[in-house]
Amino acid sequence: MGKGVRIQELPGLGTRYDVDLHSSSGERVSIVVSRDGKRHLYVFTAVGDDPAAVLELTEEQARKVGAVLAGTFFSD
Amino acid sequence: MHANLIGLGALILVAGLLARFGRRMGLPTVPFFMLAGILLGPSTGGPVAFEHPEDLDILALFGLVVLLFHLGLEFPVEQVLGSGKRLYIAAGAYIGINISAGLGLGFALGWGAKEAFVIAGAVGISSSAIATKLLIEMRRLANAETPVILGIIVIEDLFLALYLALLSPILSGASSAGELLLRIGISFGYLAVLFGVARWGAKWIGKVLDSREDELVAIIMIGLVVLVAGISAEIGVSDAIGALMIGLVVARTSIRERAERIAVPLRDVFAAIFFIAFGTSIDVGEIGSVAVPVLIAVGMTVVTNVTAGLITARLFGLNQRGAANVGLTVLGRGEFSLILATLAIGAGLDERVGPFIALYVLILAVLAPILAANSKYLARIIPDRLLHDRWRYVREETISTACTHLDRINITETDEDECQECVELGDTWVQLRMCLTCGQVACCDDSKNKHATAHYEDSRHPLIRSLQEGDGWQYCYDDQTLVREPAGSSRS
């Protein structure tokens, strides 16, 4: 995987991708892609070790968000 | 043909509604299915849905078979084989401590040797479904200890197969030690044959199962699964193992994903019936007589789990929080305990085993999520010395892993041997520090410019390490504490 993304297997559940945003405020994002297709999106700030936000996305929703984030979404 | 559809429908509906009520409070579903069976069963006062619980038998048995088939189907062989030796040691410790404590308790109760083996399994093997759901609900998927917890419960699933292979011959009532050994031999031999089929024969099984139409896949697959389970039972190995192993076989075929999709709804409904049916066999009057042993068992389980959590944390270099989370997340008991209880009832063991396991599962069902959610209180009282085998001192301070920023470590090695900023200014420095987040090398606080601390103030990268030969310490600015490198973090 690309630089700054750590991959961690979660046995029986899926795979976790820890994305280091290299931001000065120390935010981190972890994404768990579970085997049933669900995506769990964890957002951490520099303060505290509990996630600041957690989103559970279906495959469909994840695609939508992902397309917008990746800049491949075109409205007609 | 006369069937009690009203009773069946009412049972399943009540079970579903009870479980939904429980889910609202964050409780697991399985104990509520069982509770529905207990409440509407023939031995409890009030409305009775089923006068003859044995009418449910074939549905319940089918539920058991699909439950274990699905478990085998989902078993992450690659992830388990790919995990390190340390995980096996941790899982071995977890299983060893829990099973032997359970065995000790079982014999201490004096209900009999067979009963002791059933109780050992029921008390010792945790519910993977409950633990996994807890981790998701408590938003702990990104925690450092989570891969370890999941690894342990997955290895426990595998252990269940071996335990069933051992238990079925014991329960079968062999008349002599030789016969018992022979039956255990057959049991494990059969297990080995099915492992062989999973390893080398999956391709052929896949060919038999594969069809373009999901309908046909579903029918052929279920037929095969039930047949294998039945043959297993006939040989004297339990039907549960047969189902689990055929699940492992199908998992290696090309239709794995479709098989999973087909199996899930079947498992949900019929496994629920299995748990309900178990509930209907429980006599509420008996529960009072087992209350004390159950409370002892619950207390023991908490102690053994926390102990196993500490051992795991020590192995993986987790901090207090990790140790407490490992110990308290794997506390839930559910499907496996009830399977063993059903085996005990089927084998005609002591009548107290069923109510004992039922009450035990119910209490832990409520207790486990509460304890897991409050693991931080346990974390606060775990002394450092339980977690560190290597105490190291830097000046007067002990090195602890209480730092919560270990996941910010991205880089630990560098070839840099000067403070770039000082070189530019033409200044000198005393010692060098390295930022573990971005790798910047800068001068220490005894130096004139204190560039390392300045870098922290700019970037908020919390961790540094000393580049001094032989120093080997790390410091966290945020927690203002010296830290040890996390032995459990695997970076790729």
Coordinates of C-alpha atoms in Angstrom, one line a residue:
Chain A
M1 CA 0.0 0.0 0.0
G2 CA 0.9 3.6 -0.4
K3 CA 3.0 5.5 2.0
G4 CA 1.5 6.3 5.4
V5 CA -1.2 3.6 5.2
R6 CA -0.7 0.7 7.6
I7 CA -2.6 -2.5 7.0
Q8 CA -3.7 -4.6 9.9
E9 CA -5.6 -7.9 9.6
L10 CA -8.5 -8.3 12.0
P11 CA -9.0 -12.1 12.0
G12 CA -12.6 -13.1 11.2
L13 CA -13.7 -9.5 10.9
G14 CA -11.8 -7.9 8.0
T15 CA -8.9 -5.6 7.4
R16 CA -8.0 -2.3 9.0
Y17 CA -6.3 0.5 7.2
D18 CA -4.7 3.1 9.4
V19 CA -4.2 6.3 7.4
D20 CA -1.7 8.8 8.6
L21 CA -2.9 12.1 7.3
H22 CA 0.4 13.8 8.2
S23 CA -1.5 16.8 9.3
S24 CA -0.1 19.2 11.8
S25 CA -3.0 18.8 14.2
G26 CA -2.4 15.1 14.5
E27 CA -5.7 13.7 13.1
R28 CA -5.8 10.1 12.0
V29 CA -8.3 8.0 10.1
S30 CA -8.8 4.3 10.4
I31 CA -11.0 2.4 8.0
V32 CA -12.1 -1.2 8.8
V33 CA -13.4 -3.0 5.7
S34 CA -15.3 -5.9 7.1
R35 CA -16.0 -9.1 5.3
D36 CA -19.7 -8.5 4.9
G37 CA -18.8 -5.4 2.9
K38 CA -19.5 -2.8 5.7
R39 CA -17.0 -0.1 6.2
H40 CA -16.3 1.4 9.6
L41 CA -14.7 4.8 9.5
Y42 CA -12.9 6.0 12.6
V43 CA -11.7 9.5 13.0
F44 CA -9.2 10.4 15.7
T45 CA -8.0 13.7 16.8
A46 CA -4.8 14.4 18.7
V47 CA -6.6 14.6 22.0
G48 CA -7.7 11.4 23.7
D49 CA -7.6 7.9 22.4
D50 CA -11.3 7.4 21.9
P51 CA -12.4 8.1 18.3
A52 CA -13.9 11.5 17.7
A53 CA -16.3 10.1 15.2
V54 CA -17.3 6.7 13.9
L55 CA -19.3 6.0 10.8
E56 CA -20.6 2.7 9.7
L57 CA -21.2 2.7 5.9
T58 CA -22.7 0.0 3.7
E59 CA -20.7 -0.9 0.6
E60 CA -23.0 1.4 -1.5
Q61 CA -22.6 4.4 0.8
A62 CA -18.9 3.8 1.0
R63 CA -18.6 3.9 -2.8
K64 CA -20.5 7.2 -2.9
V65 CA -18.4 8.8 -0.2
G66 CA -15.3 7.4 -1.8
A67 CA -16.1 8.6 -5.2
V68 CA -16.6 12.2 -3.9
L69 CA -13.4 12.0 -1.9
A70 CA -11.4 10.6 -4.8
G71 CA -12.8 13.3 -7.1
T72 CA -14.3 10.8 -9.5
F73 CA -17.9 11.8 -8.9
F74 CA -19.6 13.7 -11.7
S75 CA -23.1 15.1 -11.3
D76 CA -25.2 15.2 -14.4
Chain B
M1 CA -49.8 -34.2 9.5
H2 CA -50.4 -32.1 12.5
A3 CA -48.0 -29.4 13.4
N4 CA -48.2 -26.8 16.1
L5 CA -47.6 -23.8 13.9
I6 CA -49.2 -21.4 16.3
G7 CA -46.8 -22.4 19.0
L8 CA -43.8 -22.3 16.7
G9 CA -44.7 -18.9 15.4
A10 CA -45.4 -17.5 18.8
L11 CA -42.1 -18.8 20.1
I12 CA -40.0 -17.4 17.3
L13 CA -41.9 -14.1 17.4
V14 CA -41.5 -13.7 21.1
A15 CA -37.8 -14.7 20.9
G16 CA -37.2 -12.0 18.2
L17 CA -39.0 -9.3 20.1
L18 CA -37.2 -10.2 23.3
A19 CA -33.9 -10.1 21.5
R20 CA -34.8 -6.7 20.0
F21 CA -35.5 -5.4 23.4
G22 CA -32.2 -6.7 24.6
R23 CA -30.3 -5.2 21.7
R24 CA -31.7 -1.8 22.6
M25 CA -29.8 -2.1 25.8
G26 CA -26.7 -3.4 24.1
L27 CA -27.2 -7.0 25.2
P28 CA -26.4 -10.0 23.0
T29 CA -29.2 -11.9 21.3
V30 CA -28.5 -15.6 22.0
P31 CA -29.5 -15.5 25.7
F32 CA -32.8 -13.9 24.8
F33 CA -33.7 -16.6 22.4
M34 CA -33.0 -19.1 25.1
L35 CA -35.1 -17.0 27.6
A36 CA -38.0 -17.1 25.2
G37 CA -37.8 -20.9 25.2
I38 CA -37.6 -21.0 29.0
L39 CA -40.6 -18.6 29.4
L40 CA -42.8 -20.3 26.9
G41 CA -41.6 -23.8 27.6
P42 CA -43.7 -26.5 29.3
S43 CA -41.8 -26.5 32.6
T44 CA -42.5 -22.8 33.3
G45 CA -45.8 -21.5 34.6
G46 CA -47.9 -19.2 32.4
P47 CA -48.6 -19.6 28.7
V48 CA -47.0 -22.7 27.1
A49 CA -46.3 -22.6 23.4
F50 CA -45.1 -26.1 23.1
E51 CA -46.4 -29.0 25.2
H52 CA -43.9 -31.3 23.5
P53 CA -40.6 -29.6 23.0
E54 CA -39.2 -32.6 21.2
D55 CA -41.4 -31.6 18.2
L56 CA -38.8 -28.8 17.7
D57 CA -35.9 -31.3 17.6
I58 CA -35.4 -31.6 13.9
L59 CA -35.6 -27.8 13.4
A60 CA -33.2 -27.2 16.3
L61 CA -30.8 -29.8 15.1
F62 CA -30.8 -28.2 11.6
G63 CA -30.1 -24.9 13.4
L64 CA -27.1 -26.3 15.1
V65 CA -25.8 -27.7 11.8
V66 CA -26.1 -24.4 9.9
L67 CA -24.7 -22.5 12.8
L68 CA -21.5 -24.5 12.8
F69 CA -21.5 -24.8 9.0
H70 CA -21.5 -21.0 8.8
L71 CA -18.8 -20.8 11.5
G72 CA -16.6 -23.1 9.4
L73 CA -17.4 -21.2 6.2
E74 CA -16.3 -17.9 7.8
F75 CA -13.3 -19.3 9.4
P76 CA -10.4 -17.0 8.3
V77 CA -7.8 -19.8 7.7
E78 CA -5.3 -17.5 6.0
Q79 CA -5.4 -14.8 8.7
V80 CA -4.9 -17.4 11.4
L81 CA -2.1 -19.2 9.7
G82 CA -0.5 -15.9 8.9
S83 CA -0.5 -14.7 12.5
G84 CA 2.6 -15.1 14.5
K85 CA 3.6 -17.6 17.2
R86 CA 2.8 -15.1 19.9
L87 CA -0.9 -15.2 19.1
Y88 CA -1.0 -19.0 19.4
I89 CA 0.8 -18.7 22.8
A90 CA -1.8 -16.1 23.9
A91 CA -4.7 -18.1 22.7
G92 CA -3.2 -21.2 24.2
A93 CA -2.9 -19.5 27.6
Y94 CA -6.4 -18.2 27.3
I95 CA -7.9 -21.6 26.5
G96 CA -5.6 -23.4 28.9
I97 CA -6.5 -21.2 31.9
N98 CA -10.2 -21.2 31.2
I99 CA -10.6 -24.9 30.4
S100 CA -8.5 -26.1 33.3
A101 CA -10.3 -23.8 35.7
G102 CA -13.6 -25.0 34.3
L103 CA -12.5 -28.6 34.6
G104 CA -11.5 -28.0 38.2
L105 CA -14.9 -26.4 39.0
G106 CA -16.6 -29.3 37.2
F107 CA -14.9 -31.9 39.3
A108 CA -15.4 -29.8 42.4
L109 CA -19.1 -29.8 41.8
G110 CA -19.1 -33.6 42.0
W111 CA -21.7 -34.2 39.4
G112 CA -19.5 -36.6 37.5
A113 CA -16.6 -36.8 35.2
K114 CA -18.6 -36.4 32.0
E115 CA -20.4 -33.5 33.4
A116 CA -17.1 -31.9 34.4
F117 CA -15.9 -32.1 30.8
V118 CA -19.1 -30.4 29.5
I119 CA -18.8 -27.7 32.1
A120 CA -15.2 -27.1 31.3
G121 CA -16.0 -26.4 27.7
A122 CA -19.1 -24.4 28.5
V123 CA -17.2 -22.2 30.9
G124 CA -14.0 -22.1 29.0
I125 CA -15.0 -21.3 25.4
S126 CA -16.2 -17.8 24.8
S127 CA -18.7 -16.6 22.2
S128 CA -17.0 -15.2 19.2
A129 CA -20.3 -13.6 18.0
I130 CA -20.7 -11.7 21.3
A131 CA -17.1 -10.5 21.4
T132 CA -17.1 -9.3 17.8
K133 CA -20.3 -7.4 18.2
L134 CA -19.0 -5.8 21.4
L135 CA -15.9 -4.6 19.7
I136 CA -17.9 -3.0 16.9
E137 CA -20.4 -1.4 19.3
M138 CA -17.8 -0.1 21.7
R139 CA -16.0 1.5 18.8
R140 CA -12.8 -0.3 19.5
L141 CA -12.0 -1.7 16.1
A142 CA -9.0 0.7 15.7
N143 CA -7.5 -0.2 19.1
A144 CA -4.1 -1.8 19.4
E145 CA -5.5 -4.9 21.2
T146 CA -8.4 -5.6 18.9
P147 CA -6.4 -7.8 16.4
V148 CA -5.2 -9.8 19.3
I149 CA -8.7 -10.3 20.8
L150 CA -10.1 -11.3 17.4
G151 CA -7.1 -13.7 16.9
I152 CA -7.8 -15.4 20.2
I153 CA -11.5 -15.9 19.6
V154 CA -10.9 -17.3 16.1
I155 CA -8.3 -19.8 17.5
E156 CA -10.9 -20.6 20.1
D157 CA -13.4 -21.5 17.3
L158 CA -10.8 -24.0 16.0
F159 CA -10.3 -25.3 19.5
L160 CA -14.0 -25.9 19.7
A161 CA -13.7 -28.5 16.9
L162 CA -11.0 -30.3 18.7
Y163 CA -12.9 -30.2 22.0
L164 CA -16.0 -31.6 20.4
A165 CA -13.9 -34.3 18.8
L166 CA -12.8 -35.2 22.3
L167 CA -16.1 -34.7 24.1
S168 CA -18.3 -36.8 21.8
P169 CA -16.5 -40.1 22.5
I170 CA -16.4 -39.3 26.2
L171 CA -20.1 -38.7 26.2
S172 CA -20.9 -41.8 24.1
G173 CA -20.6 -44.0 27.1
A174 CA -17.7 -46.3 26.2
S175 CA -17.5 -49.3 28.6
S176 CA -13.8 -49.5 28.9
A177 CA -10.7 -47.3 28.6
G178 CA -9.7 -49.1 25.5
E179 CA -13.0 -48.5 23.8
L180 CA -12.9 -44.9 24.8
L181 CA -9.4 -44.5 23.3
L182 CA -10.6 -46.2 20.1
R183 CA -13.5 -43.9 19.9
I184 CA -11.3 -40.8 20.4
G185 CA -9.0 -42.2 17.8
I186 CA -11.8 -42.6 15.3
S187 CA -13.0 -39.1 16.1
F188 CA -9.7 -37.4 15.5
G189 CA -9.1 -39.7 12.5
Y190 CA -12.3 -38.5 11.0
L191 CA -11.4 -34.9 11.7
A192 CA -8.1 -35.5 9.9
V193 CA -9.9 -37.0 6.9
L194 CA -12.2 -33.9 6.7
F195 CA -9.1 -31.6 7.0
G196 CA -7.6 -33.5 4.1
V197 CA -10.8 -33.0 2.1
A198 CA -10.7 -29.3 2.9
R199 CA -7.0 -29.2 1.9
W200 CA -7.1 -31.2 -1.3
G201 CA -10.7 -32.0 -2.3
A202 CA -12.3 -28.6 -2.2
K203 CA -12.0 -28.2 -5.9
W204 CA -14.1 -31.3 -6.5
I205 CA -16.7 -30.3 -3.9
G206 CA -16.8 -26.9 -5.6
K207 CA -17.6 -28.6 -8.9
V208 CA -20.5 -30.5 -7.3
L209 CA -21.9 -27.4 -5.7
D210 CA -21.4 -24.9 -8.4
S211 CA -24.4 -23.8 -10.4
R212 CA -25.4 -20.6 -12.0
E213 CA -28.5 -20.5 -10.0
D214 CA -28.4 -19.6 -6.3
E215 CA -31.5 -21.7 -5.7
L216 CA -29.7 -24.8 -6.8
V217 CA -26.5 -23.9 -5.0
A218 CA -28.5 -23.4 -1.8
I219 CA -30.3 -26.8 -2.1
I220 CA -27.3 -28.9 -3.0
M221 CA -25.1 -27.2 -0.4
I222 CA -27.6 -27.7 2.4
G223 CA -28.2 -31.3 1.4
L224 CA -24.5 -32.0 1.5
V225 CA -24.0 -30.2 4.8
V226 CA -26.8 -32.1 6.5
L227 CA -25.6 -35.4 5.1
V228 CA -22.1 -34.9 6.3
A229 CA -23.3 -33.9 9.7
G230 CA -25.5 -36.9 9.8
I231 CA -22.7 -39.3 8.8
S232 CA -20.5 -37.7 11.4
A233 CA -23.1 -38.3 14.1
E234 CA -23.4 -41.9 12.9
I235 CA -19.7 -42.6 13.1
G236 CA -19.8 -41.3 16.7
V237 CA -18.2 -37.9 16.0
S238 CA -20.7 -35.2 16.7
D239 CA -22.9 -33.7 14.0
A240 CA -21.6 -30.3 15.0
I241 CA -18.0 -31.1 14.0
G242 CA -19.2 -32.6 10.7
A243 CA -21.0 -29.3 9.9
L244 CA -18.1 -27.2 11.0
M245 CA -15.6 -29.2 8.9
I246 CA -17.8 -29.2 5.8
G247 CA -18.0 -25.4 6.3
L248 CA -14.2 -25.3 6.1
V249 CA -14.3 -27.3 2.9
V250 CA -16.9 -25.1 1.2
A251 CA -14.9 -22.1 2.3
R252 CA -12.1 -23.2 0.0
T253 CA -14.3 -23.6 -3.0
S254 CA -15.1 -21.0 -5.7
I255 CA -18.6 -20.6 -4.4
R256 CA -17.6 -19.4 -0.9
E257 CA -19.1 -15.9 -1.1
R258 CA -22.4 -17.1 -2.5
A259 CA -22.4 -19.9 0.1
E260 CA -22.0 -17.3 2.9
R261 CA -24.7 -15.1 1.5
I262 CA -27.1 -18.1 1.4
A263 CA -26.1 -19.5 4.8
V264 CA -26.5 -16.3 6.8
P265 CA -30.4 -16.0 6.8
L266 CA -30.7 -19.8 7.3
R267 CA -28.3 -19.6 10.2
D268 CA -30.1 -16.6 11.8
V269 CA -33.5 -18.2 11.8
F270 CA -32.6 -21.9 12.6
A271 CA -29.9 -21.2 15.1
A272 CA -32.4 -19.0 16.9
I273 CA -34.8 -22.1 17.0
F274 CA -31.9 -24.1 18.3
F275 CA -31.4 -21.7 21.2
I276 CA -35.2 -21.5 21.8
A277 CA -35.4 -25.3 21.8
F278 CA -32.7 -25.5 24.4
G279 CA -34.6 -23.0 26.5
T280 CA -37.8 -25.1 26.4
S281 CA -35.8 -28.0 27.9
I282 CA -34.9 -26.0 30.9
D283 CA -36.8 -26.5 34.1
V284 CA -37.0 -23.2 35.9
G285 CA -37.5 -25.0 39.2
E286 CA -34.0 -26.4 38.8
I287 CA -32.4 -23.0 38.4
G288 CA -32.6 -22.2 42.1
S289 CA -30.6 -25.3 43.0
V290 CA -27.7 -24.3 40.7
A291 CA -27.5 -20.6 41.6
V292 CA -24.6 -20.9 43.9
P293 CA -22.4 -23.0 41.6
V294 CA -23.3 -20.6 38.8
L295 CA -22.2 -17.5 40.8
I296 CA -18.9 -19.2 41.6
A297 CA -18.5 -20.1 37.9
V298 CA -19.2 -16.5 36.8
G299 CA -16.7 -15.1 39.4
M300 CA -14.1 -17.7 38.3
T301 CA -14.6 -16.8 34.6
V302 CA -14.0 -13.1 35.3
V303 CA -10.8 -13.9 37.2
T304 CA -9.5 -16.4 34.6
N305 CA -10.3 -14.0 31.7
V306 CA -8.6 -11.1 33.4
T307 CA -5.6 -13.3 34.1
A308 CA -5.5 -14.4 30.5
G309 CA -5.8 -10.7 29.5
L310 CA -2.8 -9.8 31.5
I311 CA -0.7 -12.7 30.0
T312 CA -1.7 -11.6 26.6
A313 CA -0.9 -8.0 27.3
R314 CA 2.5 -8.9 28.6
L315 CA 3.2 -11.0 25.5
F316 CA 2.2 -8.3 23.1
G317 CA 3.5 -5.4 25.1
L318 CA 0.0 -3.8 25.5
N319 CA -0.6 -1.2 28.1
Q320 CA -3.1 -1.3 31.0
R321 CA -6.0 -0.3 28.8
G322 CA -5.2 -3.1 26.3
A323 CA -4.8 -5.7 29.1
A324 CA -8.2 -4.8 30.6
N325 CA -9.9 -4.8 27.2
V326 CA -8.5 -8.2 26.3
G327 CA -9.6 -9.7 29.6
L328 CA -13.1 -8.2 29.7
T329 CA -14.1 -8.4 26.0
V330 CA -13.8 -12.1 25.7
L331 CA -16.1 -12.7 28.6
G332 CA -19.3 -13.4 26.8
R333 CA -20.5 -16.9 26.7
G334 CA -23.2 -18.0 24.2
E335 CA -23.7 -20.4 21.3
F336 CA -20.8 -22.8 22.2
S337 CA -21.8 -23.2 25.8
L338 CA -25.4 -23.9 24.7
I339 CA -24.2 -26.5 22.1
L340 CA -22.3 -28.3 24.9
A341 CA -25.3 -28.1 27.2
T342 CA -27.4 -29.7 24.4
L343 CA -24.9 -32.4 24.0
A344 CA -25.0 -33.1 27.7
I345 CA -28.8 -33.2 27.7
G346 CA -28.7 -35.5 24.7
A347 CA -26.3 -37.8 26.5
G348 CA -28.5 -38.0 29.5
L349 CA -26.1 -36.4 31.9
D350 CA -26.9 -34.9 35.3
E351 CA -30.1 -32.8 35.0
R352 CA -28.4 -29.9 36.7
V353 CA -26.0 -29.3 33.8
G354 CA -28.6 -27.7 31.5
P355 CA -30.0 -25.2 34.0
F356 CA -26.4 -24.5 35.2
I357 CA -25.2 -23.5 31.8
A358 CA -28.5 -21.6 31.0
L359 CA -28.2 -19.4 34.1
Y360 CA -24.4 -19.0 33.6
V361 CA -24.9 -17.8 30.0
L362 CA -27.7 -15.4 31.0
I363 CA -25.7 -13.8 33.8
L364 CA -22.6 -13.3 31.7
A365 CA -24.8 -12.0 28.8
V366 CA -25.7 -9.1 31.0
L367 CA -22.4 -8.8 32.8
A368 CA -20.0 -9.0 29.9
P369 CA -21.1 -5.9 28.0
I370 CA -21.2 -3.9 31.2
L371 CA -17.7 -5.0 32.3
A372 CA -16.3 -4.6 28.8
A373 CA -17.6 -1.0 28.5
N374 CA -16.1 -0.1 31.9
S375 CA -12.8 -1.8 31.4
K376 CA -11.0 1.6 32.1
Y377 CA -11.7 1.2 35.8
L378 CA -9.8 -2.1 35.7
A379 CA -7.1 -0.6 33.7
R380 CA -6.5 2.0 36.4
I381 CA -5.7 -0.6 39.0
I382 CA -3.4 -2.9 37.0
P383 CA 0.1 -2.3 38.4
D384 CA 2.9 -1.8 35.9
R385 CA 4.9 -4.7 37.2
L386 CA 2.3 -7.2 35.9
L387 CA 2.8 -6.0 32.4
H388 CA 6.5 -5.4 32.0
D389 CA 9.0 -8.2 32.1
R390 CA 11.8 -5.8 31.4
W391 CA 12.0 -2.9 33.8
R392 CA 14.3 -0.3 32.6
Y393 CA 15.1 3.0 34.3
V394 CA 16.1 6.2 32.7
R395 CA 17.3 8.5 35.4
E396 CA 14.7 8.1 38.2
E397 CA 11.7 7.4 36.0
T398 CA 10.4 4.0 35.2
I399 CA 9.5 3.3 31.6
S400 CA 5.9 2.6 31.2
T401 CA 3.5 2.0 28.3
A402 CA 0.8 4.2 29.8
C403 CA 1.4 6.5 26.8
T404 CA -1.6 6.5 24.5
H405 CA 0.2 7.7 21.4
L406 CA 2.1 4.6 20.5
D407 CA 0.1 4.4 17.3
R408 CA 1.7 7.7 16.2
I409 CA 5.1 5.9 15.8
N410 CA 5.8 5.7 12.1
I411 CA 9.5 5.6 12.0
T412 CA 12.1 4.6 14.5
E413 CA 15.4 4.4 12.6
T414 CA 17.5 7.1 10.9
D415 CA 20.9 7.7 9.4
E416 CA 20.9 11.4 10.3
D417 CA 23.6 12.3 12.8
E418 CA 23.3 16.0 13.1
C419 CA 20.7 18.6 14.0
Q420 CA 20.0 20.2 10.6
E421 CA 18.7 23.4 12.1
C422 CA 21.7 23.9 14.4
V423 CA 24.0 23.2 11.4
E424 CA 22.3 26.0 9.5
L425 CA 22.6 28.4 12.4
G426 CA 26.2 27.3 13.0
D427 CA 25.5 26.2 16.5
T428 CA 26.4 23.0 18.3
W429 CA 24.3 20.6 20.4
V430 CA 24.6 18.2 23.3
Q431 CA 22.5 15.2 22.3
L432 CA 20.2 14.3 19.4
R433 CA 16.5 13.3 19.5
M434 CA 14.5 11.8 16.7
C435 CA 10.8 12.4 16.1
L436 CA 9.1 9.1 15.8
T437 CA 6.2 10.4 13.7
C438 CA 8.1 12.1 10.9
G439 CA 11.7 11.1 11.6
Q440 CA 13.1 14.6 12.1
V441 CA 16.4 14.6 14.0
A442 CA 16.9 17.6 16.3
C443 CA 18.8 18.7 19.4
C444 CA 17.8 17.9 23.0
D445 CA 16.7 20.2 25.8
D446 CA 20.2 20.4 27.3
S447 CA 21.3 22.0 24.0
K448 CA 21.2 25.7 23.4
N449 CA 18.4 25.7 20.8
K450 CA 16.1 22.8 22.0
H451 CA 15.0 22.1 18.5
A452 CA 13.4 18.7 19.3
T453 CA 10.9 20.4 21.7
A454 CA 10.4 23.2 19.2
H455 CA 9.6 20.6 16.6
Y456 CA 7.0 19.1 19.0
E457 CA 5.4 22.5 19.6
D458 CA 5.2 23.1 15.8
S459 CA 4.0 19.7 14.7
R460 CA 2.4 18.2 17.8
H461 CA 4.2 14.9 17.0
P462 CA 4.1 13.5 20.5
L463 CA 7.0 10.9 20.6
I464 CA 10.7 11.2 20.4
R465 CA 13.5 8.8 21.1
S466 CA 17.1 9.4 22.1
L467 CA 19.7 8.8 19.3
Q468 CA 22.4 8.5 22.0
E469 CA 24.2 5.2 21.7
G470 CA 22.8 2.7 24.2
D471 CA 20.0 5.0 25.5
G472 CA 17.0 3.3 23.9
W473 CA 14.3 5.4 25.6
Q474 CA 11.3 7.1 24.1
Y475 CA 9.5 10.1 25.5
C476 CA 6.0 11.3 25.0
Y477 CA 5.5 15.0 25.2
D478 CA 1.7 14.8 25.4
D479 CA 1.7 12.3 28.3
Q480 CA 4.9 13.7 29.7
T481 CA 6.1 10.1 30.3
L482 CA 8.8 7.8 29.2
V483 CA 7.6 4.9 27.1
R484 CA 8.7 1.5 26.0
E485 CA 8.4 0.5 22.4
P486 CA 5.1 -1.4 22.0
A487 CA 6.1 -5.0 21.3
G488 CA 2.7 -5.8 19.8
S489 CA 2.6 -3.2 17.1
S490 CA 3.1 -4.7 13.7
R491 CA 3.9 -2.1 11.1
S492 CA 4.0 -2.7 7.4

